[in-house]
């Protein structure tokens, strides 16, 4: 294949607009599929041509490539329909939406620092006329040092190209020469100085040719008055695409096998094993359950309420606030744990939102505050642990504030991802790295206690039996299945 023409992308387009997520493979990798497209704007100074090196800023380490298809607008588009959108595209070309994850913390969602640097949007080398291609049959591929790392097509995009043009045109007039980056497939990862990244867009025998970008190391550090590079494990995982590629330990998974083990033992036994391992402050105290006959097991999602203040409730209490966002983002098996400071003088959840949690597949709800509509909440299948009923609405005492942060609930610290186990005796918080060890030890403890109970029922004294001395340990070894 060879480029179909000598036409090159614009060196200085009026606007460069980039889409966040569009390929199902990338959405799966990110763990979310957007219902509507969302965008960010890149400076026109980020445009560069094939062969131009990209500089990884001095002091950073997470420069990631994203091979993409770029649309080049050919005629003015204002409030066009999705059917008309593709007709406004003059040509397509290869693009690379580079980003440095070390600076994402300072962007506030704008991507200006992380993706707006000079040379961070290479385009080219040639274009393919839009009139000669089927927009659902384009292919984008990316190579790093000659190795193919991205390969996908536009057949099953979340948002087709006509829809993107139409959507953007509703509020901003698109003009000839404007560039739209249409998202990257799975496979995006980190590159190092000395690497070379190539991107190609093709349609049958038509091709843009390979867009070549060598990576070089920057030598000028950011001054003190600029936001400094900062990364954590989450940014590493995002930049590399997965935990394994980032060199991070595998993420804990609460498997069905582990759930079965936890279901088979009581919280009293689990509490004893946690204590043996040095964990004495992991019980969420003072709560009752709407379903004490139902075992609660799941991963924590957290929500924090702060004390009521008129101006803060006005700014944070209405609309799609933190409480509603937390509930509407619950996944199957999640346990929503709420910090309400032990405040019983109002409800922290009612029947409608509790029902929404159940519909979302949540395993249960835990709050150290009150519950409204208690009879209706108790009628649900999922258990809710709470400090008592109260008829007042949330705004009497609380402002919904933060989600998925470390919180305090009933005297225990709870982090997102902790394993929550509850039954009629109470609720425990188990750090993920301890779950399997604690569960196995609890199963063995209950097995021993079953043996001891049998001996007591047969008339044996508890002296030397509970706990077992060497004699009874030998008898237990013979009895043990």
Short mmCIF file of C-alpha atoms in Angstrom, two decimals, residues 21-380:
data_model
loop_
_atom_site.label_atom_id
_atom_site.label_comp_id
_atom_site.label_asym_id
_atom_site.label_seq_id
_atom_site.Cartn_x
_atom_site.Cartn_y
_atom_site.Cartn_z
CA UNK A 21 -13.37 6.86 24.73
CA UNK A 22 -14.69 5.32 21.52
CA UNK A 23 -13.32 1.81 20.93
CA UNK A 24 -14.99 -1.04 22.87
CA UNK A 25 -11.58 -2.62 23.46
CA UNK A 26 -10.36 0.53 25.20
CA UNK A 27 -13.63 0.98 27.12
CA UNK A 28 -13.29 -2.56 28.45
CA UNK A 29 -9.74 -1.82 29.51
CA UNK A 30 -10.87 1.34 31.30
CA UNK A 31 -13.81 -0.42 32.92
CA UNK A 32 -16.48 1.97 31.67
CA UNK A 33 -18.50 2.58 28.52
CA UNK A 34 -19.74 6.16 28.11
CA UNK A 35 -23.38 6.81 27.24
CA UNK A 36 -22.47 10.06 25.46
CA UNK A 37 -19.22 11.29 23.90
CA UNK A 38 -16.95 13.58 25.90
CA UNK A 39 -14.02 15.64 24.64
CA UNK A 40 -11.07 17.83 25.43
CA UNK A 41 -9.27 20.48 23.36
CA UNK A 42 -5.58 20.34 22.42
CA UNK A 43 -3.57 23.45 21.49
CA UNK A 44 -2.75 23.83 17.80
CA UNK A 45 0.90 24.13 18.85
CA UNK A 46 0.76 20.43 19.78
CA UNK A 47 0.57 19.55 16.05
CA UNK A 48 3.70 18.10 14.45
CA UNK A 49 4.61 16.26 11.26
CA UNK A 50 5.85 12.74 10.65
CA UNK A 51 9.50 12.34 11.59
CA UNK A 52 9.43 15.10 14.21
CA UNK A 53 10.70 13.88 17.60
CA UNK A 54 8.53 14.20 20.68
CA UNK A 55 10.25 15.32 23.86
CA UNK A 56 9.39 13.54 27.10
CA UNK A 57 9.43 16.37 29.64
CA UNK A 58 12.41 16.32 31.99
CA UNK A 59 11.58 14.66 35.29
CA UNK A 60 8.66 12.62 33.95
CA UNK A 61 8.43 8.90 33.20
CA UNK A 62 4.92 8.08 31.95
CA UNK A 63 4.76 9.32 28.35
CA UNK A 64 2.08 7.22 26.60
CA UNK A 65 1.13 6.97 22.93
CA UNK A 66 -2.40 6.62 21.53
CA UNK A 67 -2.69 5.72 17.86
CA UNK A 68 -5.84 7.29 16.41
CA UNK A 69 -7.78 8.21 13.29
CA UNK A 70 -8.06 11.97 12.80
CA UNK A 71 -10.94 13.56 10.90
CA UNK A 72 -10.17 16.73 8.95
CA UNK A 73 -13.22 18.94 8.49
CA UNK A 74 -13.81 20.12 4.92
CA UNK A 75 -16.77 22.44 5.24
CA UNK A 76 -18.44 24.47 7.93
CA UNK A 77 -20.67 22.45 10.23
CA UNK A 78 -23.18 24.05 12.55
CA UNK A 79 -25.96 22.01 14.17
CA UNK A 80 -25.80 19.27 11.58
CA UNK A 81 -27.46 15.89 12.05
CA UNK A 82 -25.53 12.60 12.48
CA UNK A 83 -26.53 11.67 8.91
CA UNK A 84 -24.97 14.92 7.68
CA UNK A 85 -21.87 14.74 9.88
CA UNK A 86 -19.71 12.50 7.69
CA UNK A 87 -20.39 14.72 4.67
CA UNK A 88 -18.58 17.52 6.50
CA UNK A 89 -15.36 15.46 6.69
CA UNK A 90 -12.87 16.15 3.90
CA UNK A 91 -10.28 13.49 4.73
CA UNK A 92 -8.83 11.22 7.40
CA UNK A 93 -5.25 10.78 8.53
CA UNK A 94 -3.16 9.05 11.18
CA UNK A 95 -2.69 10.73 14.54
CA UNK A 96 -0.93 10.08 17.81
CA UNK A 97 -2.52 11.57 20.91
CA UNK A 98 0.49 11.56 23.23
CA UNK A 99 0.06 12.26 26.92
CA UNK A 100 2.34 12.45 29.95
CA UNK A 101 0.51 10.97 32.93
CA UNK A 102 2.86 12.55 35.45
CA UNK A 103 1.03 15.88 34.97
CA UNK A 104 -2.58 14.68 34.95
CA UNK A 105 -2.98 15.54 38.65
CA UNK A 106 -2.66 19.24 37.84
CA UNK A 107 -5.08 19.30 34.90
CA UNK A 108 -8.43 19.16 36.66
CA UNK A 109 -9.78 17.18 33.71
CA UNK A 110 -8.62 19.63 31.03
CA UNK A 111 -5.66 17.50 29.82
CA UNK A 112 -3.85 20.75 28.99
CA UNK A 113 -0.59 19.97 30.78
CA UNK A 114 -0.64 16.23 30.18
CA UNK A 115 -1.61 16.29 26.49
CA UNK A 116 -1.05 19.82 25.25
CA UNK A 117 2.72 19.97 24.96
CA UNK A 118 4.49 20.98 21.76
CA UNK A 119 4.61 18.01 19.39
CA UNK A 120 2.09 15.97 21.38
CA UNK A 121 -0.25 15.59 18.36
CA UNK A 122 1.64 14.25 15.33
CA UNK A 123 -0.50 13.99 12.17
CA UNK A 124 0.09 12.44 8.76
CA UNK A 125 2.06 11.80 6.71
CA UNK A 126 -0.70 11.78 4.05
CA UNK A 127 -4.49 11.95 4.03
CA UNK A 128 -7.20 9.68 2.59
CA UNK A 129 -10.19 11.46 1.01
CA UNK A 130 -13.34 10.80 3.03
CA UNK A 131 -15.38 10.36 -0.15
CA UNK A 132 -13.33 7.26 -1.05
CA UNK A 133 -13.82 5.30 2.18
CA UNK A 134 -16.50 3.65 4.28
CA UNK A 135 -16.17 5.25 7.73
CA UNK A 136 -17.10 1.90 9.32
CA UNK A 137 -14.29 0.07 7.54
CA UNK A 138 -11.14 1.98 8.50
CA UNK A 139 -8.22 0.32 10.24
CA UNK A 140 -5.75 1.90 12.66
CA UNK A 141 -2.46 0.24 13.64
CA UNK A 142 0.42 1.30 15.89
CA UNK A 143 3.97 -0.03 16.12
CA UNK A 144 6.60 0.59 18.78
CA UNK A 145 10.12 -0.15 17.60
CA UNK A 146 8.64 -2.22 14.78
CA UNK A 147 6.36 -4.33 17.01
CA UNK A 148 2.61 -4.14 16.33
CA UNK A 149 0.91 -3.03 19.56
CA UNK A 150 -2.46 -1.65 18.40
CA UNK A 151 -4.71 -3.03 15.66
CA UNK A 152 -8.42 -2.26 15.46
CA UNK A 153 -11.15 -1.14 13.09
CA UNK A 154 -14.02 1.31 13.14
CA UNK A 155 -16.67 -1.36 12.59
CA UNK A 156 -18.10 -1.29 16.12
CA UNK A 157 -17.19 2.13 17.49
CA UNK A 158 -19.25 3.39 20.43
CA UNK A 159 -19.82 6.69 18.56
CA UNK A 160 -19.63 6.75 14.76
CA UNK A 161 -17.84 9.60 13.02
CA UNK A 162 -21.01 11.28 11.76
CA UNK A 163 -22.36 11.42 15.31
CA UNK A 164 -19.13 12.99 16.61
CA UNK A 165 -19.22 15.76 14.02
CA UNK A 166 -22.92 16.37 14.65
CA UNK A 167 -22.49 16.43 18.42
CA UNK A 168 -19.60 18.89 18.35
CA UNK A 169 -21.43 21.11 15.87
CA UNK A 170 -24.34 21.69 18.26
CA UNK A 171 -22.39 24.18 20.37
CA UNK A 172 -19.24 24.97 18.37
CA UNK A 173 -19.07 25.71 14.69
CA UNK A 174 -16.64 23.34 13.00
CA UNK A 175 -14.62 25.00 10.26
CA UNK A 176 -12.52 23.72 7.35
CA UNK A 177 -9.19 22.42 8.60
CA UNK A 178 -10.39 21.62 12.12
CA UNK A 179 -9.15 18.26 13.39
CA UNK A 180 -11.08 15.71 15.46
CA UNK A 181 -9.19 12.87 17.14
CA UNK A 182 -11.58 9.94 17.39
CA UNK A 183 -10.22 7.83 20.25
CA UNK A 184 -7.68 5.04 20.59
CA UNK A 185 -8.16 1.26 20.80
CA UNK A 186 -6.64 -0.97 23.50
CA UNK A 187 -2.87 -1.33 23.45
CA UNK A 188 -1.83 2.20 24.35
CA UNK A 189 1.16 2.14 26.70
CA UNK A 190 4.30 3.93 27.87
CA UNK A 191 7.31 4.65 25.65
CA UNK A 192 10.84 5.65 26.57
CA UNK A 193 13.44 7.96 25.04
CA UNK A 194 15.03 6.04 22.17
CA UNK A 195 11.74 4.39 21.14
CA UNK A 196 10.03 5.08 17.82
CA UNK A 197 6.24 5.04 17.49
CA UNK A 198 4.49 4.60 14.13
CA UNK A 199 0.77 4.91 13.34
CA UNK A 200 -1.00 4.04 10.10
CA UNK A 201 -4.61 4.40 9.00
CA UNK A 202 -5.79 2.33 6.05
CA UNK A 203 -8.87 1.37 4.06
CA UNK A 204 -8.26 -1.59 1.78
CA UNK A 205 -5.38 -0.52 -0.48
CA UNK A 206 -5.60 3.11 0.62
CA UNK A 207 -3.21 4.24 3.34
CA UNK A 208 -1.94 7.35 5.06
CA UNK A 209 1.54 5.85 5.25
CA UNK A 210 3.22 5.49 8.60
CA UNK A 211 3.30 8.46 10.95
CA UNK A 212 6.74 8.24 12.56
CA UNK A 213 7.55 9.81 15.93
CA UNK A 214 10.91 9.25 17.66
CA UNK A 215 10.92 9.79 21.43
CA UNK A 216 13.68 11.89 22.98
CA UNK A 217 14.47 12.94 26.55
CA UNK A 218 13.78 16.51 27.59
CA UNK A 219 16.57 18.39 29.33
CA UNK A 220 14.80 21.46 30.71
CA UNK A 221 13.11 20.80 34.06
CA UNK A 222 9.85 22.49 34.94
CA UNK A 223 10.42 25.60 37.08
CA UNK A 224 9.22 25.77 40.67
CA UNK A 225 6.24 27.95 39.76
CA UNK A 226 4.87 25.16 37.51
CA UNK A 227 3.05 22.06 38.68
CA UNK A 228 5.62 19.34 39.23
CA UNK A 229 5.39 15.73 37.99
CA UNK A 230 3.56 13.41 40.37
CA UNK A 231 2.48 9.81 39.84
CA UNK A 232 0.99 6.95 41.82
CA UNK A 233 0.09 3.34 41.13
CA UNK A 234 -3.24 4.33 39.62
CA UNK A 235 -1.54 6.61 37.08
CA UNK A 236 1.00 3.90 36.28
CA UNK A 237 -1.79 1.41 35.63
CA UNK A 238 -3.67 3.91 33.48
CA UNK A 239 -0.55 4.81 31.47
CA UNK A 240 0.60 1.25 30.83
CA UNK A 241 -2.91 -0.09 30.27
CA UNK A 242 -2.92 -2.75 33.00
CA UNK A 243 -1.28 -3.56 36.32
CA UNK A 244 0.93 -6.33 35.00
CA UNK A 245 2.49 -4.14 32.30
CA UNK A 246 3.07 -1.42 34.91
CA UNK A 247 4.95 -3.90 37.13
CA UNK A 248 2.29 -3.71 39.85
CA UNK A 249 1.00 -6.68 41.86
CA UNK A 250 -2.20 -8.25 40.59
CA UNK A 251 -5.33 -6.56 41.89
CA UNK A 252 -7.22 -8.46 44.57
CA UNK A 253 -10.34 -10.23 43.27
CA UNK A 254 -13.07 -11.38 45.63
CA UNK A 255 -13.66 -14.69 43.87
CA UNK A 256 -16.68 -16.93 44.29
CA UNK A 257 -14.40 -19.40 46.06
CA UNK A 258 -13.42 -16.77 48.62
CA UNK A 259 -17.05 -15.71 49.04
CA UNK A 260 -17.99 -19.33 49.72
CA UNK A 261 -15.28 -19.60 52.35
CA UNK A 262 -16.39 -16.38 54.05
CA UNK A 263 -20.03 -17.47 53.94
CA UNK A 264 -19.19 -20.71 55.72
CA UNK A 265 -17.89 -18.98 58.87
CA UNK A 266 -19.32 -16.42 61.26
CA UNK A 267 -18.04 -12.92 61.88
CA UNK A 268 -17.23 -13.95 65.46
CA UNK A 269 -14.72 -16.49 64.13
CA UNK A 270 -13.35 -14.05 61.55
CA UNK A 271 -12.97 -11.44 64.31
CA UNK A 272 -10.95 -13.88 66.41
CA UNK A 273 -8.62 -14.59 63.50
CA UNK A 274 -8.20 -10.90 62.72
CA UNK A 275 -7.27 -10.35 66.35
CA UNK A 276 -4.67 -13.14 66.15
CA UNK A 277 -3.16 -11.30 63.21
CA UNK A 278 -2.96 -8.03 65.14
CA UNK A 279 -6.13 -6.37 63.83
CA UNK A 280 -8.21 -5.23 66.80
CA UNK A 281 -10.03 -2.23 65.31
CA UNK A 282 -11.83 -3.59 62.27
CA UNK A 283 -15.40 -3.96 63.51
CA UNK A 284 -18.06 -1.42 62.54
CA UNK A 285 -19.85 -1.04 65.86
CA UNK A 286 -23.30 -0.04 67.04
CA UNK A 287 -25.31 -1.10 63.99
CA UNK A 288 -28.31 -3.33 63.44
CA UNK A 289 -29.26 -5.12 60.23
CA UNK A 290 -32.50 -5.06 58.29
CA UNK A 291 -31.75 -8.66 57.26
CA UNK A 292 -29.84 -10.34 60.11
CA UNK A 293 -30.51 -13.71 58.48
CA UNK A 294 -28.65 -12.64 55.31
CA UNK A 295 -24.86 -12.81 55.14
CA UNK A 296 -23.23 -9.65 53.79
CA UNK A 297 -20.06 -10.11 51.73
CA UNK A 298 -18.66 -7.63 49.21
CA UNK A 299 -16.09 -4.96 48.33
CA UNK A 300 -16.41 -1.53 49.91
CA UNK A 301 -17.40 1.59 48.02
CA UNK A 302 -17.34 4.62 50.29
CA UNK A 303 -19.33 7.82 50.80
CA UNK A 304 -18.62 10.57 53.31
CA UNK A 305 -21.07 13.07 54.75
CA UNK A 306 -19.86 16.25 56.46
CA UNK A 307 -21.89 18.14 59.09
CA UNK A 308 -24.67 20.30 57.70
CA UNK A 309 -23.82 23.88 56.78
CA UNK A 310 -26.28 26.00 54.87
CA UNK A 311 -23.99 27.28 52.13
CA UNK A 312 -22.34 23.89 51.60
CA UNK A 313 -25.63 22.08 51.34
CA UNK A 314 -26.76 24.65 48.81
CA UNK A 315 -23.68 23.98 46.66
CA UNK A 316 -23.32 20.22 47.23
CA UNK A 317 -26.62 18.87 48.50
CA UNK A 318 -28.88 19.20 45.49
CA UNK A 319 -29.04 17.60 42.05
CA UNK A 320 -26.86 14.62 41.22
CA UNK A 321 -24.89 14.97 44.44
CA UNK A 322 -22.19 12.71 45.89
CA UNK A 323 -24.76 10.45 47.55
CA UNK A 324 -26.62 9.82 44.30
CA UNK A 325 -23.40 9.49 42.29
CA UNK A 326 -22.11 6.88 44.74
CA UNK A 327 -25.29 4.83 44.53
CA UNK A 328 -25.64 5.16 40.78
CA UNK A 329 -22.07 3.90 40.24
CA UNK A 330 -22.39 0.74 42.36
CA UNK A 331 -21.42 -2.48 40.63
CA UNK A 332 -22.60 -6.01 41.38
CA UNK A 333 -21.14 -7.20 44.67
CA UNK A 334 -20.29 -3.72 46.00
CA UNK A 335 -21.13 -2.68 49.56
CA UNK A 336 -21.84 1.01 50.00
CA UNK A 337 -20.27 2.11 53.31
CA UNK A 338 -21.23 5.58 54.55
CA UNK A 339 -19.53 7.80 57.10
CA UNK A 340 -22.20 9.71 58.98
CA UNK A 341 -20.22 10.39 62.18
CA UNK A 342 -22.62 8.22 64.20
CA UNK A 343 -25.30 10.90 63.72
CA UNK A 344 -28.68 9.25 64.33
CA UNK A 345 -30.79 12.40 64.02
CA UNK A 346 -31.60 12.03 60.34
CA UNK A 347 -31.69 9.47 57.56
CA UNK A 348 -28.63 8.83 55.41
CA UNK A 349 -30.55 6.72 52.89
CA UNK A 350 -34.19 5.98 52.13
CA UNK A 351 -36.25 3.47 50.21
CA UNK A 352 -35.76 4.86 46.68
CA UNK A 353 -31.97 5.04 46.81
CA UNK A 354 -31.70 1.73 48.66
CA UNK A 355 -33.83 0.17 45.92
CA UNK A 356 -31.52 1.72 43.31
CA UNK A 357 -28.55 0.12 45.08
CA UNK A 358 -30.28 -3.27 44.94
CA UNK A 359 -31.13 -2.84 41.25
CA UNK A 360 -27.47 -2.00 40.58
CA UNK A 361 -26.53 -5.36 42.11
CA UNK A 362 -25.06 -4.08 45.38
CA UNK A 363 -24.50 -6.68 48.08
CA UNK A 364 -25.60 -4.33 50.85
CA UNK A 365 -25.43 -0.95 52.57
CA UNK A 366 -23.63 0.03 55.78
CA UNK A 367 -24.12 3.39 57.49
CA UNK A 368 -23.35 4.56 61.01
CA UNK A 369 -26.23 7.02 60.65
CA UNK A 370 -29.99 6.68 60.46
CA UNK A 371 -32.29 5.21 57.80
CA UNK A 372 -35.54 6.70 56.51
CA UNK A 373 -38.45 4.55 55.33
CA UNK A 374 -37.05 1.70 57.39
CA UNK A 375 -39.92 -0.72 56.75
CA UNK A 376 -39.50 -0.35 52.98
CA UNK A 377 -35.71 -0.62 53.20
CA UNK A 378 -36.05 -3.73 55.38
CA UNK A 379 -38.33 -5.31 52.76
CA UNK A 380 -35.54 -5.25 50.19
#
